[in-house]
Amino acid sequence: MSDAEEDDLDLRELDDDELVEQIQDDLYDGLKDEVVEGVEILLERGWKPYDIMTKALVGGMDIVGKDFGDGILFVPEVLLSANAMKAAMDVLRPLLAETGAERIGTMVIGTVKGDIHDIGKNIVAMMMEGAGFDVINLGINVDADQFITAVKEHKPDILGMSALLTTTMPYMKTVIEALAEEGLRDDVVVLVGGAPLNADFGKAIGADAYCKDAAEAVQTAKAFMQRRHNRRASA
Ligand code: B1M
């Protein structure tokens, strides 16, 4: 599509499939206002926030990620896409987080030291809030001391760690070892996630579980809470 045609494009005239595709194109191009407008239109049309997040936004970031990996996109362009993604997530956050679900536990979550990727981690945090967890989000580049301090202060049921780089994922093991040294390992369920991880890695570093996406993180956390509840009930 030419620039002139793009300028004239009325997002409301597109059907749902075309709009999702257009949101992904706009995300690719880092057009924050257009992405936000597209998301708002899908909401008006009755789309569920989770479906908008996964189908339009995460689907769009997958395309960005592929072209980043293939050397077609570079850091400055990807940063624009990430900013557009974050603006759209700000629209969805209250809808995903405030579901009125009964409070069932507490989670501390962060992206590990050396790593500044936070989009996926923030989606997990939002979904966990929506599922009834109080979430303390420590942000990015979180070192073992910060995780330990937060565990001591907030006494969470779940500790979540995110890593998107093969060079930062081993740091999760450092945090788990630090928890053990402080005598805190058995107090928290450790869940790990991020694109380069898998279940074998999670097991090898001593995490309780690897979660491939935010939905799985919610399911896994709830299952651990249920087990804990059952153990207490039968004790
Ligand atoms: Co970066 N980057 N990046 N990047 N970046 C990747 C990760 C990369 C795979 C791109 C590529 O080459 N194809 C590659 C890593 C290669 C590798 O390690 N094997 C890479 C690289 C190399 C880099 C830099 C080194 C580039 C450079 O500077 N030369 C640099 C590193 C900076 C650093 O961290 N120190 C860098 C920088 C950046 C930006 C700043 C430009 C930006 C980040 C902006 C931000 O996050 N605020 C960025 C982005 C956006 C990406 C890609 C394109 C997209 C990541 C993303 O947001 N995905 C990414 C490509 C890719 O992943 N395919 C890439 C969408 C998100 C919804 O998915 O994060 O996987 P994801 O989260 C999912 C699941 O993984 C899971 O649930 C989420 C939602 O369903 N999950 C969890 C995640 N965390 C969880 C925690 C849990 C549970 C589940 O806890 C319980």
mmCIF file of C-alpha atoms and ligand atoms in Angstrom:
data_model
loop_
_atom_site.group_PDB
_atom_site.id
_atom_site.type_symbol
_atom_site.label_atom_id
_atom_site.label_comp_id
_atom_site.label_asym_id
_atom_site.label_seq_id
_atom_site.Cartn_x
_atom_site.Cartn_y
_atom_site.Cartn_z
ATOM 1 C CA MET A 1 0.000 0.000 0.000
ATOM 2 C CA SER A 2 1.346 3.483 -0.880
ATOM 3 C CA ASP A 3 1.929 6.109 1.836
ATOM 4 C CA ALA A 4 -0.976 8.188 0.475
ATOM 5 C CA GLU A 5 -3.319 5.187 0.674
ATOM 6 C CA GLU A 6 -2.070 4.427 4.205
ATOM 7 C CA ASP A 7 -2.874 8.002 5.257
ATOM 8 C CA ASP A 8 -6.426 7.616 3.938
ATOM 9 C CA LEU A 9 -7.013 4.238 5.517
ATOM 10 C CA ASP A 10 -10.061 4.157 7.779
ATOM 11 C CA LEU A 11 -9.481 1.267 10.181
ATOM 12 C CA ARG A 12 -13.217 1.063 10.898
ATOM 13 C CA GLU A 13 -13.912 0.073 7.309
ATOM 14 C CA LEU A 14 -11.821 -3.090 7.635
ATOM 15 C CA ASP A 15 -13.377 -6.390 8.600
ATOM 16 C CA ASP A 16 -11.911 -8.198 11.631
ATOM 17 C CA ASP A 17 -9.339 -10.258 9.739
ATOM 18 C CA GLU A 18 -8.165 -7.246 7.755
ATOM 19 C CA LEU A 19 -7.990 -5.159 10.908
ATOM 20 C CA VAL A 20 -5.874 -7.753 12.723
ATOM 21 C CA GLU A 21 -3.533 -7.839 9.726
ATOM 22 C CA GLN A 22 -3.402 -4.033 9.656
ATOM 23 C CA ILE A 23 -2.633 -3.883 13.394
ATOM 24 C CA GLN A 24 0.238 -6.302 12.788
ATOM 25 C CA ASP A 25 1.518 -4.160 9.889
ATOM 26 C CA ASP A 26 1.274 -1.027 12.046
ATOM 27 C CA LEU A 27 3.039 -2.808 14.914
ATOM 28 C CA TYR A 28 5.785 -3.814 12.487
ATOM 29 C CA ASP A 29 6.090 -0.165 11.408
ATOM 30 C CA GLY A 30 6.044 1.044 15.025
ATOM 31 C CA LEU A 31 2.909 3.172 14.497
ATOM 32 C CA LYS A 32 1.796 3.460 18.108
ATOM 33 C CA ASP A 33 -1.370 5.564 17.645
ATOM 34 C CA GLU A 34 -2.639 3.357 14.835
ATOM 35 C CA VAL A 35 -2.028 0.158 16.835
ATOM 36 C CA VAL A 36 -3.885 1.596 19.816
ATOM 37 C CA GLU A 37 -6.770 2.702 17.585
ATOM 38 C CA GLY A 38 -6.995 -0.761 16.034
ATOM 39 C CA VAL A 39 -7.085 -2.391 19.457
ATOM 40 C CA GLU A 40 -9.829 -0.012 20.593
ATOM 41 C CA ILE A 41 -11.919 -0.852 17.526
ATOM 42 C CA LEU A 42 -11.572 -4.605 18.188
ATOM 43 C CA LEU A 43 -12.689 -3.980 21.789
ATOM 44 C CA GLU A 44 -15.724 -2.033 20.534
ATOM 45 C CA ARG A 45 -16.524 -5.005 18.299
ATOM 46 C CA GLY A 46 -16.657 -7.256 21.347
ATOM 47 C CA TRP A 47 -13.279 -8.959 21.025
ATOM 48 C CA LYS A 48 -11.918 -10.406 24.281
ATOM 49 C CA PRO A 49 -8.777 -8.586 25.535
ATOM 50 C CA TYR A 50 -6.912 -11.911 25.674
ATOM 51 C CA ASP A 51 -7.708 -12.651 22.021
ATOM 52 C CA ILE A 52 -6.557 -9.192 20.963
ATOM 53 C CA MET A 53 -3.356 -9.681 22.936
ATOM 54 C CA THR A 54 -2.537 -13.096 21.513
ATOM 55 C CA LYS A 55 -3.887 -12.882 17.956
ATOM 56 C CA ALA A 56 -3.160 -9.283 16.981
ATOM 57 C CA LEU A 57 -0.296 -8.151 19.217
ATOM 58 C CA VAL A 58 1.759 -11.241 20.086
ATOM 59 C CA GLY A 59 1.167 -12.509 16.534
ATOM 60 C CA GLY A 60 2.528 -9.185 15.253
ATOM 61 C CA MET A 61 5.596 -9.322 17.515
ATOM 62 C CA ASP A 62 6.340 -12.820 16.209
ATOM 63 C CA ILE A 63 6.683 -11.329 12.720
ATOM 64 C CA VAL A 64 8.916 -8.547 14.077
ATOM 65 C CA GLY A 65 11.011 -11.168 15.905
ATOM 66 C CA LYS A 66 11.482 -13.227 12.761
ATOM 67 C CA ASP A 67 12.647 -10.269 10.682
ATOM 68 C CA PHE A 68 14.876 -9.095 13.559
ATOM 69 C CA GLY A 69 16.478 -12.533 13.609
ATOM 70 C CA ASP A 70 16.889 -12.501 9.815
ATOM 71 C CA GLY A 71 18.617 -9.113 9.873
ATOM 72 C CA ILE A 72 15.764 -7.316 8.077
ATOM 73 C CA LEU A 73 14.857 -5.202 11.120
ATOM 74 C CA PHE A 74 17.336 -3.604 13.531
ATOM 75 C CA VAL A 75 17.226 -2.522 17.178
ATOM 76 C CA PRO A 76 15.856 1.032 16.610
ATOM 77 C CA GLU A 77 12.955 -0.309 14.523
ATOM 78 C CA VAL A 78 12.243 -3.113 16.981
ATOM 79 C CA LEU A 79 12.212 -0.559 19.804
ATOM 80 C CA LEU A 80 9.473 1.366 17.971
ATOM 81 C CA SER A 81 7.476 -1.847 17.588
ATOM 82 C CA ALA A 82 7.991 -2.626 21.283
ATOM 83 C CA ASN A 83 6.773 0.859 22.226
ATOM 84 C CA ALA A 84 3.663 0.448 20.073
ATOM 85 C CA MET A 85 3.075 -2.948 21.690
ATOM 86 C CA LYS A 86 3.396 -1.416 25.159
ATOM 87 C CA ALA A 87 0.938 1.385 24.349
ATOM 88 C CA ALA A 88 -1.595 -1.227 23.222
ATOM 89 C CA MET A 89 -0.915 -3.304 26.350
ATOM 90 C CA ASP A 90 -1.689 -0.214 28.463
ATOM 91 C CA VAL A 91 -5.170 -0.214 26.929
ATOM 92 C CA LEU A 92 -5.665 -3.913 27.657
ATOM 93 C CA ARG A 93 -3.993 -4.037 31.102
ATOM 94 C CA PRO A 94 -6.968 -2.874 33.206
ATOM 95 C CA LEU A 95 -9.301 -5.181 31.320
ATOM 96 C CA LEU A 96 -7.030 -8.209 31.719
ATOM 97 C CA ALA A 97 -6.006 -7.477 35.290
ATOM 98 C CA GLU A 98 -9.245 -6.362 36.891
ATOM 99 C CA THR A 99 -11.474 -9.354 36.433
ATOM 100 C CA GLY A 100 -12.748 -9.278 40.005
ATOM 101 C CA ALA A 101 -11.313 -12.762 40.554
ATOM 102 C CA GLU A 102 -10.954 -13.841 44.174
ATOM 103 C CA ARG A 103 -7.408 -13.186 45.543
ATOM 104 C CA ILE A 104 -5.626 -16.521 45.609
ATOM 105 C CA GLY A 105 -1.951 -15.771 46.123
ATOM 106 C CA THR A 106 1.046 -13.530 45.599
ATOM 107 C CA MET A 107 3.667 -13.546 42.867
ATOM 108 C CA VAL A 108 6.998 -11.779 42.541
ATOM 109 C CA ILE A 109 8.197 -11.599 38.933
ATOM 110 C CA GLY A 110 11.142 -10.078 37.089
ATOM 111 C CA THR A 111 13.335 -10.311 34.024
ATOM 112 C CA VAL A 112 16.744 -11.587 35.086
ATOM 113 C CA LYS A 113 20.013 -9.682 35.264
ATOM 114 C CA GLY A 114 21.487 -8.624 31.925
ATOM 115 C CA ASP A 115 18.153 -8.828 30.136
ATOM 116 C CA ILE A 116 15.861 -5.904 29.318
ATOM 117 C CA HIS A 117 13.092 -7.741 27.448
ATOM 118 C CA ASP A 118 9.880 -7.174 29.357
ATOM 119 C CA ILE A 119 6.886 -7.456 27.045
ATOM 120 C CA GLY A 120 6.237 -11.157 27.676
ATOM 121 C CA LYS A 121 6.967 -10.838 31.393
ATOM 122 C CA ASN A 122 4.469 -7.971 31.635
ATOM 123 C CA ILE A 123 1.819 -10.037 29.850
ATOM 124 C CA VAL A 124 2.378 -12.817 32.381
ATOM 125 C CA ALA A 125 2.079 -10.273 35.219
ATOM 126 C CA MET A 126 -1.208 -8.912 33.833
ATOM 127 C CA MET A 127 -2.710 -12.354 33.311
ATOM 128 C CA MET A 128 -1.692 -13.446 36.800
ATOM 129 C CA GLU A 129 -3.376 -10.361 38.272
ATOM 130 C CA GLY A 130 -6.486 -11.175 36.283
ATOM 131 C CA ALA A 131 -6.405 -14.716 37.693
ATOM 132 C CA GLY A 132 -6.413 -13.393 41.271
ATOM 133 C CA PHE A 133 -2.739 -13.054 42.172
ATOM 134 C CA ASP A 134 -1.254 -9.946 43.763
ATOM 135 C CA VAL A 135 1.765 -9.315 41.565
ATOM 136 C CA ILE A 136 4.948 -7.512 42.538
ATOM 137 C CA ASN A 137 6.675 -6.756 39.242
ATOM 138 C CA LEU A 138 10.369 -6.085 39.831
ATOM 139 C CA GLY A 139 10.969 -4.989 36.237
ATOM 140 C CA ILE A 140 14.034 -5.801 34.138
ATOM 141 C CA ASN A 141 17.683 -6.593 34.822
ATOM 142 C CA VAL A 142 16.843 -8.008 38.258
ATOM 143 C CA ASP A 143 19.735 -9.576 40.153
ATOM 144 C CA ALA A 144 19.644 -12.362 42.735
ATOM 145 C CA ASP A 145 19.843 -9.936 45.676
ATOM 146 C CA GLN A 146 16.775 -8.062 44.438
ATOM 147 C CA PHE A 147 14.825 -11.308 44.012
ATOM 148 C CA ILE A 148 15.870 -12.462 47.505
ATOM 149 C CA THR A 149 14.964 -9.113 49.085
ATOM 150 C CA ALA A 150 11.539 -9.198 47.420
ATOM 151 C CA VAL A 151 10.902 -12.783 48.539
ATOM 152 C CA LYS A 152 11.785 -11.875 52.137
ATOM 153 C CA GLU A 153 9.614 -8.755 52.032
ATOM 154 C CA HIS A 154 6.530 -9.997 50.185
ATOM 155 C CA LYS A 155 6.621 -13.733 51.063
ATOM 156 C CA PRO A 156 5.159 -14.674 47.671
ATOM 157 C CA ASP A 157 3.681 -18.063 46.836
ATOM 158 C CA ILE A 158 5.187 -17.891 43.353
ATOM 159 C CA LEU A 159 8.487 -16.501 42.074
ATOM 160 C CA GLY A 160 8.485 -15.951 38.300
ATOM 161 C CA MET A 161 11.565 -15.286 36.208
ATOM 162 C CA SER A 162 11.766 -14.318 32.563
ATOM 163 C CA ALA A 163 14.737 -14.440 30.160
ATOM 164 C CA LEU A 164 14.759 -13.864 26.405
ATOM 165 C CA LEU A 165 18.462 -14.287 25.733
ATOM 166 C CA THR A 166 20.463 -17.498 25.674
ATOM 167 C CA THR A 167 23.172 -15.537 27.495
ATOM 168 C CA THR A 168 20.885 -14.521 30.396
ATOM 169 C CA MET A 169 18.835 -17.673 30.915
ATOM 170 C CA PRO A 170 21.602 -19.404 32.981
ATOM 171 C CA TYR A 171 21.252 -16.591 35.542
ATOM 172 C CA MET A 172 17.963 -18.154 36.631
ATOM 173 C CA LYS A 173 20.002 -20.971 38.167
ATOM 174 C CA THR A 174 22.043 -18.398 40.110
ATOM 175 C CA VAL A 175 18.827 -17.015 41.590
ATOM 176 C CA ILE A 176 17.535 -20.481 42.508
ATOM 177 C CA GLU A 177 20.865 -21.313 44.193
ATOM 178 C CA ALA A 178 20.717 -18.015 46.082
ATOM 179 C CA LEU A 179 17.209 -18.876 47.282
ATOM 180 C CA ALA A 180 18.524 -22.223 48.562
ATOM 181 C CA GLU A 181 21.491 -20.575 50.306
ATOM 182 C CA GLU A 182 19.083 -18.231 52.097
ATOM 183 C CA GLY A 183 16.882 -21.178 53.153
ATOM 184 C CA LEU A 184 13.992 -19.811 51.087
ATOM 185 C CA ARG A 185 13.814 -22.342 48.253
ATOM 186 C CA ASP A 186 11.026 -24.425 49.792
ATOM 187 C CA ASP A 187 8.933 -21.352 50.579
ATOM 188 C CA VAL A 188 8.241 -20.425 46.948
ATOM 189 C CA VAL A 189 7.219 -22.154 43.758
ATOM 190 C CA VAL A 190 9.689 -21.078 41.067
ATOM 191 C CA LEU A 191 8.238 -20.713 37.561
ATOM 192 C CA VAL A 192 10.418 -19.748 34.604
ATOM 193 C CA GLY A 193 9.623 -18.649 31.071
ATOM 194 C CA GLY A 194 10.877 -16.908 27.970
ATOM 195 C CA ALA A 195 11.291 -17.781 24.308
ATOM 196 C CA PRO A 196 14.681 -19.610 24.444
ATOM 197 C CA LEU A 197 13.738 -21.833 27.425
ATOM 198 C CA ASN A 198 12.141 -25.260 27.475
ATOM 199 C CA ALA A 199 10.946 -27.766 30.044
ATOM 200 C CA ASP A 200 14.282 -29.621 30.176
ATOM 201 C CA PHE A 201 16.088 -26.389 30.956
ATOM 202 C CA GLY A 202 13.581 -25.583 33.688
ATOM 203 C CA LYS A 203 14.162 -28.993 35.253
ATOM 204 C CA ALA A 204 17.951 -28.776 34.915
ATOM 205 C CA ILE A 205 18.190 -25.498 36.817
ATOM 206 C CA GLY A 206 15.879 -26.681 39.603
ATOM 207 C CA ALA A 207 12.779 -24.627 38.773
ATOM 208 C CA ASP A 208 9.393 -26.094 39.684
ATOM 209 C CA ALA A 209 8.080 -25.598 36.165
ATOM 210 C CA TYR A 210 8.706 -23.994 32.795
ATOM 211 C CA CYS A 211 5.731 -22.112 31.308
ATOM 212 C CA LYS A 212 5.632 -21.640 27.566
ATOM 213 C CA ASP A 213 3.265 -18.669 27.677
ATOM 214 C CA ALA A 214 1.194 -16.492 29.978
ATOM 215 C CA ALA A 215 -1.844 -18.765 29.876
ATOM 216 C CA GLU A 216 0.303 -21.742 30.928
ATOM 217 C CA ALA A 217 1.868 -19.644 33.714
ATOM 218 C CA VAL A 218 -1.601 -18.938 35.100
ATOM 219 C CA GLN A 219 -2.690 -22.580 34.881
ATOM 220 C CA THR A 220 0.549 -23.823 36.451
ATOM 221 C CA ALA A 221 0.461 -21.279 39.276
ATOM 222 C CA LYS A 222 -3.163 -22.124 40.053
ATOM 223 C CA ALA A 223 -2.383 -25.852 40.076
ATOM 224 C CA PHE A 224 0.479 -25.310 42.556
ATOM 225 C CA MET A 225 -1.798 -23.167 44.753
ATOM 226 C CA GLN A 226 -4.427 -25.892 44.725
ATOM 227 C CA ARG A 227 -1.842 -28.520 45.726
ATOM 228 C CA ARG A 228 -0.606 -26.297 48.555
ATOM 229 C CA HIS A 229 -4.193 -25.754 49.712
ATOM 230 C CA ASN A 230 -4.916 -29.520 49.642
ATOM 231 C CA ARG A 231 -1.720 -30.277 51.604
ATOM 232 C CA ARG A 232 -2.687 -27.739 54.277
ATOM 233 C CA ALA A 233 -6.245 -29.094 54.440
ATOM 234 C CA SER A 234 -5.038 -32.676 54.992
ATOM 235 C CA ALA A 235 -2.300 -31.725 57.523
HETATM 236 CO CO1 B1M B 1 15.704 -8.601 21.499
HETATM 237 N N1 B1M B 1 16.277 -10.409 21.036
HETATM 238 N N2 B1M B 1 17.555 -8.070 21.775
HETATM 239 N N3 B1M B 1 14.983 -6.847 21.786
HETATM 240 N N4 B1M B 1 14.054 -9.273 20.893
HETATM 241 C C1 B1M B 1 15.235 -11.407 20.841
HETATM 242 C C2 B1M B 1 14.923 -12.128 22.144
HETATM 243 C C3 B1M B 1 15.899 -12.356 19.748
HETATM 244 C C4 B1M B 1 15.377 -13.799 19.776
HETATM 245 C C5 B1M B 1 15.711 -11.712 18.363
HETATM 246 C C6 B1M B 1 16.254 -12.552 17.244
HETATM 247 O O1 B1M B 1 17.434 -12.586 17.043
HETATM 248 N N5 B1M B 1 15.391 -13.248 16.530
HETATM 249 C C7 B1M B 1 17.418 -12.225 20.128
HETATM 250 C C8 B1M B 1 17.934 -13.236 21.141
HETATM 251 C C9 B1M B 1 18.826 -14.278 20.533
HETATM 252 C C10 B1M B 1 19.296 -15.247 21.538
HETATM 253 O O2 B1M B 1 19.630 -14.965 22.651
HETATM 254 N N6 B1M B 1 19.324 -16.479 21.102
HETATM 255 C C11 B1M B 1 17.485 -10.812 20.661
HETATM 256 C C12 B1M B 1 18.668 -10.051 20.761
HETATM 257 C C13 B1M B 1 19.909 -10.668 20.172
HETATM 258 C C14 B1M B 1 18.705 -8.768 21.355
HETATM 259 C C15 B1M B 1 19.915 -7.861 21.576
HETATM 260 C C16 B1M B 1 21.191 -8.567 22.048
HETATM 261 C C17 B1M B 1 20.127 -7.112 20.248
HETATM 262 C C18 B1M B 1 21.306 -6.187 20.219
HETATM 263 O O3 B1M B 1 21.451 -5.297 20.995
HETATM 264 N N7 B1M B 1 22.162 -6.452 19.270
HETATM 265 C C19 B1M B 1 19.385 -6.852 22.636
HETATM 266 C C20 B1M B 1 19.617 -7.389 24.060
HETATM 267 C C21 B1M B 1 19.265 -6.381 25.095
HETATM 268 C C22 B1M B 1 19.294 -6.991 26.490
HETATM 269 O O4 B1M B 1 18.321 -7.561 26.943
HETATM 270 N N8 B1M B 1 20.414 -6.895 27.174
HETATM 271 C C23 B1M B 1 17.921 -6.873 22.316
HETATM 272 C C24 B1M B 1 17.091 -5.771 22.492
HETATM 273 C C25 B1M B 1 15.750 -5.762 22.184
HETATM 274 C C26 B1M B 1 14.870 -4.502 22.226
HETATM 275 C C27 B1M B 1 15.256 -3.545 23.359
HETATM 276 C C28 B1M B 1 15.010 -3.798 20.894
HETATM 277 C C29 B1M B 1 13.441 -5.126 22.315
HETATM 278 C C30 B1M B 1 12.947 -5.339 23.770
HETATM 279 C C31 B1M B 1 11.958 -4.299 24.192
HETATM 280 C C32 B1M B 1 11.248 -4.694 25.454
HETATM 281 O O5 B1M B 1 11.033 -5.849 25.777
HETATM 282 N N9 B1M B 1 10.866 -3.689 26.179
HETATM 283 C C33 B1M B 1 13.677 -6.506 21.724
HETATM 284 C C34 B1M B 1 12.625 -7.341 21.236
HETATM 285 C C35 B1M B 1 11.251 -6.728 21.193
HETATM 286 C C36 B1M B 1 12.862 -8.669 20.813
HETATM 287 C C37 B1M B 1 11.884 -9.641 20.106
HETATM 288 C C38 B1M B 1 11.782 -9.173 18.680
HETATM 289 C C39 B1M B 1 10.505 -9.784 20.674
HETATM 290 C C40 B1M B 1 10.417 -10.197 22.151
HETATM 291 C C41 B1M B 1 8.983 -10.076 22.576
HETATM 292 O O6 B1M B 1 8.604 -9.098 23.190
HETATM 293 N N10 B1M B 1 8.160 -11.054 22.158
HETATM 294 C C42 B1M B 1 12.659 -11.022 20.275
HETATM 295 C C43 B1M B 1 12.343 -12.024 19.186
HETATM 296 C C44 B1M B 1 11.594 -13.247 19.698
HETATM 297 O O7 B1M B 1 11.399 -13.466 20.864
HETATM 298 N N11 B1M B 1 11.245 -14.087 18.768
HETATM 299 C C45 B1M B 1 14.043 -10.575 20.549
HETATM 300 C C46 B1M B 1 6.716 -11.011 22.410
HETATM 301 C C47 B1M B 1 6.422 -11.615 23.796
HETATM 302 C C48 B1M B 1 4.911 -11.629 24.035
HETATM 303 O O8 B1M B 1 6.885 -12.946 23.800
HETATM 304 O O9 B1M B 1 8.757 -12.430 25.420
HETATM 305 O O10 B1M B 1 8.537 -14.730 24.368
HETATM 306 P P1 B1M B 1 7.902 -13.512 24.896
HETATM 307 O O11 B1M B 1 6.934 -13.898 26.128
HETATM 308 C C49 B1M B 1 6.013 -14.963 26.103
HETATM 309 C C50 B1M B 1 6.604 -16.331 26.518
HETATM 310 O O12 B1M B 1 7.983 -16.452 26.240
HETATM 311 C C51 B1M B 1 6.267 -16.453 27.976
HETATM 312 O O13 B1M B 1 5.000 -15.805 28.047
HETATM 313 C C52 B1M B 1 5.029 -14.634 27.220
HETATM 314 C C53 B1M B 1 3.641 -14.277 26.797
HETATM 315 O O14 B1M B 1 2.904 -15.373 26.318
HETATM 316 N N12 B1M B 1 7.111 -15.870 29.012
HETATM 317 C C54 B1M B 1 6.984 -16.267 30.314
HETATM 318 C C55 B1M B 1 8.012 -14.863 28.971
HETATM 319 N N13 B1M B 1 8.491 -14.606 30.171
HETATM 320 C C56 B1M B 1 7.874 -15.452 31.039
HETATM 321 C C57 B1M B 1 8.016 -15.596 32.416
HETATM 322 C C58 B1M B 1 7.255 -16.566 33.041
HETATM 323 C C59 B1M B 1 6.370 -17.392 32.314
HETATM 324 C C60 B1M B 1 6.225 -17.251 30.931
HETATM 325 O O15 B1M B 1 7.409 -16.653 34.368
HETATM 326 C C61 B1M B 1 6.661 -17.517 35.066
#
